[in-house]
mmCIF file of C-alpha atoms and ligand atoms in Angstrom:
data_model
loop_
_atom_site.group_PDB
_atom_site.id
_atom_site.type_symbol
_atom_site.label_atom_id
_atom_site.label_comp_id
_atom_site.label_asym_id
_atom_site.label_seq_id
_atom_site.Cartn_x
_atom_site.Cartn_y
_atom_site.Cartn_z
ATOM 1 C CA MET A 1 178.706 62.668 0.486
ATOM 2 C CA ILE A 2 180.553 59.341 0.740
ATOM 3 C CA ASN A 3 183.246 58.837 3.386
ATOM 4 C CA GLN A 4 185.461 55.873 4.226
ATOM 5 C CA VAL A 5 185.221 54.458 7.693
ATOM 6 C CA THR A 6 188.654 53.871 9.154
ATOM 7 C CA ILE A 7 190.007 53.118 12.619
ATOM 8 C CA ASP A 8 191.381 56.750 12.692
ATOM 9 C CA ASN A 9 188.181 58.496 11.844
ATOM 10 C CA ILE A 10 185.545 56.158 13.450
ATOM 11 C CA ASP A 11 184.984 58.545 16.323
ATOM 12 C CA GLY A 12 184.525 61.438 14.117
ATOM 13 C CA VAL A 13 181.802 60.010 11.921
ATOM 14 C CA LYS A 14 178.657 61.657 13.368
ATOM 15 C CA GLU A 15 175.665 59.416 14.135
ATOM 16 C CA LEU A 16 177.584 56.296 13.010
ATOM 17 C CA GLN A 17 176.079 54.410 15.828
ATOM 18 C CA SER A 18 172.572 54.918 14.776
ATOM 19 C CA ILE A 19 173.237 53.068 11.599
ATOM 20 C CA PHE A 20 175.553 50.400 12.986
ATOM 21 C CA ASN A 21 172.868 49.544 15.560
ATOM 22 C CA VAL A 22 170.550 48.441 12.840
ATOM 23 C CA VAL A 23 173.317 47.006 10.561
ATOM 24 C CA PHE A 24 174.480 44.783 13.437
ATOM 25 C CA LYS A 25 177.888 46.207 14.259
ATOM 26 C CA GLN A 26 178.722 47.613 17.660
ATOM 27 C CA LYS A 27 181.720 49.879 17.711
ATOM 28 C CA ASP A 28 184.018 47.160 19.330
ATOM 29 C CA GLU A 29 183.040 44.619 16.600
ATOM 30 C CA LEU A 30 183.544 47.215 13.988
ATOM 31 C CA MET A 31 187.087 48.104 15.298
ATOM 32 C CA ARG A 32 187.885 44.428 15.302
ATOM 33 C CA THR A 33 186.826 43.909 11.721
ATOM 34 C CA LEU A 34 188.764 47.005 10.511
ATOM 35 C CA THR A 35 191.921 46.055 12.546
ATOM 36 C CA ALA A 36 191.949 42.377 11.635
ATOM 37 C CA ASN A 37 191.066 42.543 7.991
ATOM 38 C CA PRO A 38 192.671 45.407 5.773
ATOM 39 C CA TYR A 39 190.765 43.975 2.822
ATOM 40 C CA VAL A 40 187.412 45.137 4.289
ATOM 41 C CA LYS A 41 186.156 48.463 3.016
ATOM 42 C CA MET A 42 183.464 50.493 4.682
ATOM 43 C CA TYR A 43 181.898 53.664 3.507
ATOM 44 C CA THR A 44 179.039 55.859 4.805
ATOM 45 C CA TYR A 45 176.713 58.097 2.843
ATOM 46 C CA SER A 46 175.825 61.334 4.751
ATOM 47 C CA VAL A 47 173.150 63.859 4.347
ATOM 48 C CA ASN A 48 173.859 67.255 6.088
ATOM 49 C CA GLU A 49 176.471 65.434 8.213
ATOM 50 C CA LYS A 50 174.106 62.614 9.330
ATOM 51 C CA VAL A 51 175.107 59.100 8.417
ATOM 52 C CA VAL A 52 172.121 57.632 6.612
ATOM 53 C CA GLY A 53 173.642 54.916 4.426
ATOM 54 C CA PHE A 54 176.395 52.385 4.588
ATOM 55 C CA ILE A 55 178.189 49.922 2.320
ATOM 56 C CA GLU A 56 180.713 47.193 3.190
ATOM 57 C CA TYR A 57 182.621 45.060 0.725
ATOM 58 C CA SER A 58 185.870 42.994 0.866
ATOM 59 C CA ARG A 59 188.492 42.503 -1.661
ATOM 60 C CA ILE A 60 189.451 38.805 -2.185
ATOM 61 C CA TYR A 61 192.285 38.689 -4.629
ATOM 62 C CA ASP A 62 190.812 39.882 -7.935
ATOM 63 C CA ARG A 63 187.180 39.916 -6.814
ATOM 64 C CA TYR A 64 184.954 41.919 -4.499
ATOM 65 C CA GLU A 65 182.362 40.458 -2.266
ATOM 66 C CA LEU A 66 179.527 42.872 -1.242
ATOM 67 C CA ASP A 67 178.924 42.186 2.529
ATOM 68 C CA ASN A 68 176.409 44.691 3.361
ATOM 69 C CA ILE A 69 174.421 47.668 2.234
ATOM 70 C CA TYR A 70 171.906 49.545 4.361
ATOM 71 C CA VAL A 71 170.003 52.845 4.104
ATOM 72 C CA LEU A 72 168.015 54.214 7.051
ATOM 73 C CA GLU A 73 164.263 53.687 6.330
ATOM 74 C CA GLU A 74 163.347 57.367 6.153
ATOM 75 C CA TYR A 75 166.031 57.922 3.434
ATOM 76 C CA ARG A 76 165.094 55.035 1.214
ATOM 77 C CA ASN A 77 163.931 55.376 -2.455
ATOM 78 C CA LYS A 78 166.091 58.577 -2.956
ATOM 79 C CA GLY A 79 168.923 56.925 -4.885
ATOM 80 C CA ILE A 80 171.406 56.598 -1.923
ATOM 81 C CA ALA A 81 171.949 52.829 -2.329
ATOM 82 C CA SER A 82 172.451 53.394 -6.087
ATOM 83 C CA CYS A 83 175.238 56.039 -5.280
ATOM 84 C CA LEU A 84 176.884 53.540 -2.964
ATOM 85 C CA ILE A 85 176.823 50.661 -5.435
ATOM 86 C CA SER A 86 178.011 52.937 -8.290
ATOM 87 C CA PHE A 87 180.829 54.077 -6.015
ATOM 88 C CA MET A 88 181.823 50.359 -5.250
ATOM 89 C CA ILE A 89 181.778 49.605 -8.964
ATOM 90 C CA GLU A 90 184.027 52.600 -9.730
ATOM 91 C CA MET A 91 186.495 51.331 -7.066
ATOM 92 C CA ALA A 92 186.290 47.789 -8.613
ATOM 93 C CA GLN A 93 187.245 49.341 -11.967
ATOM 94 C CA LYS A 94 190.306 51.070 -10.385
ATOM 95 C CA ASP A 95 191.289 47.948 -8.645
ATOM 96 C CA ASN A 96 191.034 45.867 -11.924
ATOM 97 C CA ILE A 97 188.553 43.574 -10.256
ATOM 98 C CA LYS A 98 187.216 40.739 -12.308
ATOM 99 C CA ASN A 99 183.795 40.302 -10.625
ATOM 100 C CA ILE A 100 181.649 41.276 -7.716
ATOM 101 C CA THR A 101 179.564 38.697 -5.838
ATOM 102 C CA LEU A 102 176.922 39.002 -3.120
ATOM 103 C CA GLU A 103 174.232 36.974 -1.344
ATOM 104 C CA VAL A 104 170.711 38.142 -0.940
ATOM 105 C CA ARG A 105 167.497 36.683 0.478
ATOM 106 C CA ILE A 106 165.182 35.362 -2.080
ATOM 107 C CA ASP A 107 162.407 37.320 -0.640
ATOM 108 C CA ASN A 108 164.284 40.625 -0.593
ATOM 109 C CA ASN A 109 162.631 42.028 -3.850
ATOM 110 C CA ILE A 110 163.837 45.638 -3.352
ATOM 111 C CA ALA A 111 167.554 44.500 -3.082
ATOM 112 C CA LEU A 112 167.205 42.068 -5.949
ATOM 113 C CA THR A 113 165.869 44.788 -8.273
ATOM 114 C CA LEU A 114 168.586 47.212 -7.078
ATOM 115 C CA TYR A 115 171.319 44.683 -7.884
ATOM 116 C CA GLU A 116 169.780 43.699 -11.224
ATOM 117 C CA LYS A 117 169.733 47.415 -12.083
ATOM 118 C CA TYR A 118 173.577 47.380 -11.669
ATOM 119 C CA GLY A 119 174.156 44.380 -13.750
ATOM 120 C CA PHE A 120 174.268 41.558 -11.148
ATOM 121 C CA VAL A 121 172.889 38.311 -12.357
ATOM 122 C CA LYS A 122 171.498 35.404 -10.479
ATOM 123 C CA LYS A 123 174.061 32.498 -10.429
ATOM 124 C CA ALA A 124 172.830 29.960 -7.888
ATOM 125 C CA ILE A 125 170.371 29.405 -5.069
ATOM 126 C CA ARG A 126 171.653 28.454 -1.661
ATOM 127 C CA HIS A 127 168.916 26.448 0.036
ATOM 128 C CA ASN A 128 168.220 27.702 3.655
ATOM 129 C CA TYR A 129 171.153 29.923 3.517
ATOM 130 C CA TYR A 130 169.443 32.342 5.886
ATOM 131 C CA GLY A 131 167.898 29.605 8.012
ATOM 132 C CA ASP A 132 164.279 30.554 7.312
ATOM 133 C CA CYS A 133 164.876 31.521 3.680
ATOM 134 C CA ASP A 134 166.891 30.622 0.583
ATOM 135 C CA GLY A 135 169.755 32.873 -0.501
ATOM 136 C CA ILE A 136 170.657 33.791 -4.117
ATOM 137 C CA LEU A 137 174.293 34.193 -5.179
ATOM 138 C CA MET A 138 174.504 37.042 -7.592
ATOM 139 C CA GLU A 139 177.468 38.080 -9.733
ATOM 140 C CA LYS A 140 178.521 41.102 -11.705
ATOM 141 C CA GLU A 141 181.323 40.525 -14.274
ATOM 142 C CA MET A 142 183.644 43.567 -14.535
ATOM 143 C CA MET A 143 185.761 42.449 -17.514
HETATM 144 C C1 COA B 201 167.950 47.708 -0.407
HETATM 145 C C2 COA B 201 168.255 49.157 0.041
HETATM 146 C C3 COA B 201 169.730 49.271 0.500
HETATM 147 C C4 COA B 201 167.911 50.082 -1.074
HETATM 148 O O1 COA B 201 168.277 51.392 -0.748
HETATM 149 P P1 COA B 201 167.686 52.715 -1.464
HETATM 150 O O2 COA B 201 168.626 53.882 -1.103
HETATM 151 O O3 COA B 201 166.263 52.930 -1.053
HETATM 152 O O4 COA B 201 167.747 52.308 -2.924
HETATM 153 P P2 COA B 201 167.676 53.412 -4.094
HETATM 154 O O5 COA B 201 166.760 54.518 -3.867
HETATM 155 O O6 COA B 201 169.109 53.701 -4.624
HETATM 156 O O7 COA B 201 166.953 52.444 -5.279
HETATM 157 C C5 COA B 201 167.675 51.680 -6.113
HETATM 158 C C6 COA B 201 166.819 50.704 -6.850
HETATM 159 O O8 COA B 201 166.282 49.778 -5.889
HETATM 160 C C7 COA B 201 164.993 49.423 -6.327
HETATM 161 N N1 COA B 201 164.031 49.817 -5.353
HETATM 162 C C8 COA B 201 164.209 50.775 -4.345
HETATM 163 N N2 COA B 201 163.116 50.901 -3.615
HETATM 164 C C9 COA B 201 162.147 50.006 -4.146
HETATM 165 C C10 COA B 201 160.899 49.687 -3.817
HETATM 166 N N3 COA B 201 160.308 50.254 -2.738
HETATM 167 N N4 COA B 201 160.231 48.759 -4.593
HETATM 168 C C11 COA B 201 160.876 48.123 -5.643
HETATM 169 N N5 COA B 201 162.137 48.438 -5.932
HETATM 170 C C12 COA B 201 162.850 49.342 -5.247
HETATM 171 C C13 COA B 201 164.720 50.048 -7.637
HETATM 172 O O9 COA B 201 165.270 49.229 -8.688
HETATM 173 C C14 COA B 201 165.553 51.357 -7.478
HETATM 174 O O10 COA B 201 165.934 51.852 -8.718
HETATM 175 P P3 COA B 201 164.987 52.892 -9.466
HETATM 176 O O11 COA B 201 164.762 54.040 -8.530
HETATM 177 O O12 COA B 201 165.768 53.296 -10.685
HETATM 178 O O13 COA B 201 163.763 52.253 -9.826
HETATM 179 C C15 COA B 201 167.357 49.507 1.217
HETATM 180 O O14 COA B 201 165.973 49.188 0.964
HETATM 181 C C16 COA B 201 167.637 48.889 2.600
HETATM 182 O O15 COA B 201 168.643 49.401 3.321
HETATM 183 N N6 COA B 201 167.008 47.737 2.875
HETATM 184 C C17 COA B 201 167.417 46.967 4.123
HETATM 185 C C18 COA B 201 168.771 46.342 4.046
HETATM 186 C C19 COA B 201 168.816 45.433 2.943
HETATM 187 O O16 COA B 201 167.913 44.704 2.586
HETATM 188 N N7 COA B 201 170.011 45.431 2.311
HETATM 189 C C20 COA B 201 170.344 44.481 1.235
HETATM 190 C C21 COA B 201 170.866 43.111 1.826
HETATM 191 S S1 COA B 201 171.336 42.023 0.633
#
């Protein structure tokens, strides 16, 4: 099940902390992001009420930027990230979004395969974008 994370329901989302610990966000930081930027959207994916997946994207005028997607290790390869990406693409269609962009490490083959499966194409290499590794800018045209 996919649920939106908002300031109002953040305390009610069970086990949110388990995933945010790995994804980097402590609750304070998360609250700040949600308060300061209404264009940031965060959704969780739950199995039996346990939060096991997370997606974060931002709307910037007529495009989306995928900021983060994460699935707990023991729940990987079960189609959860695919559900979250499909969901984001549906939202983009409703919002008349022209394109979705993202950055991914050049050595993250799993994520690269996932994004390609959903129609993202490599647009540019960002040298040393991650310090120790190049980044790839990918884009999905929506129109
Ligand atoms: C990338 C990530 C989100 C994928 O989550 P997931 O729920 O396991 O992905 P799915 O089960 O929906 O798989 C979707 C596609 O990803 C690719 N994929 C998934 N696991 C893979 C593996 N072990 N090897 C190669 N490709 C793989 C496949 O293309 C797969 O599609 P298919 O099942 O039709 O072949 C997950 O591995 C993760 O959280 N990684 C750490 C965080 C991360 O790297 N995020 C991306 C940052 S840019």
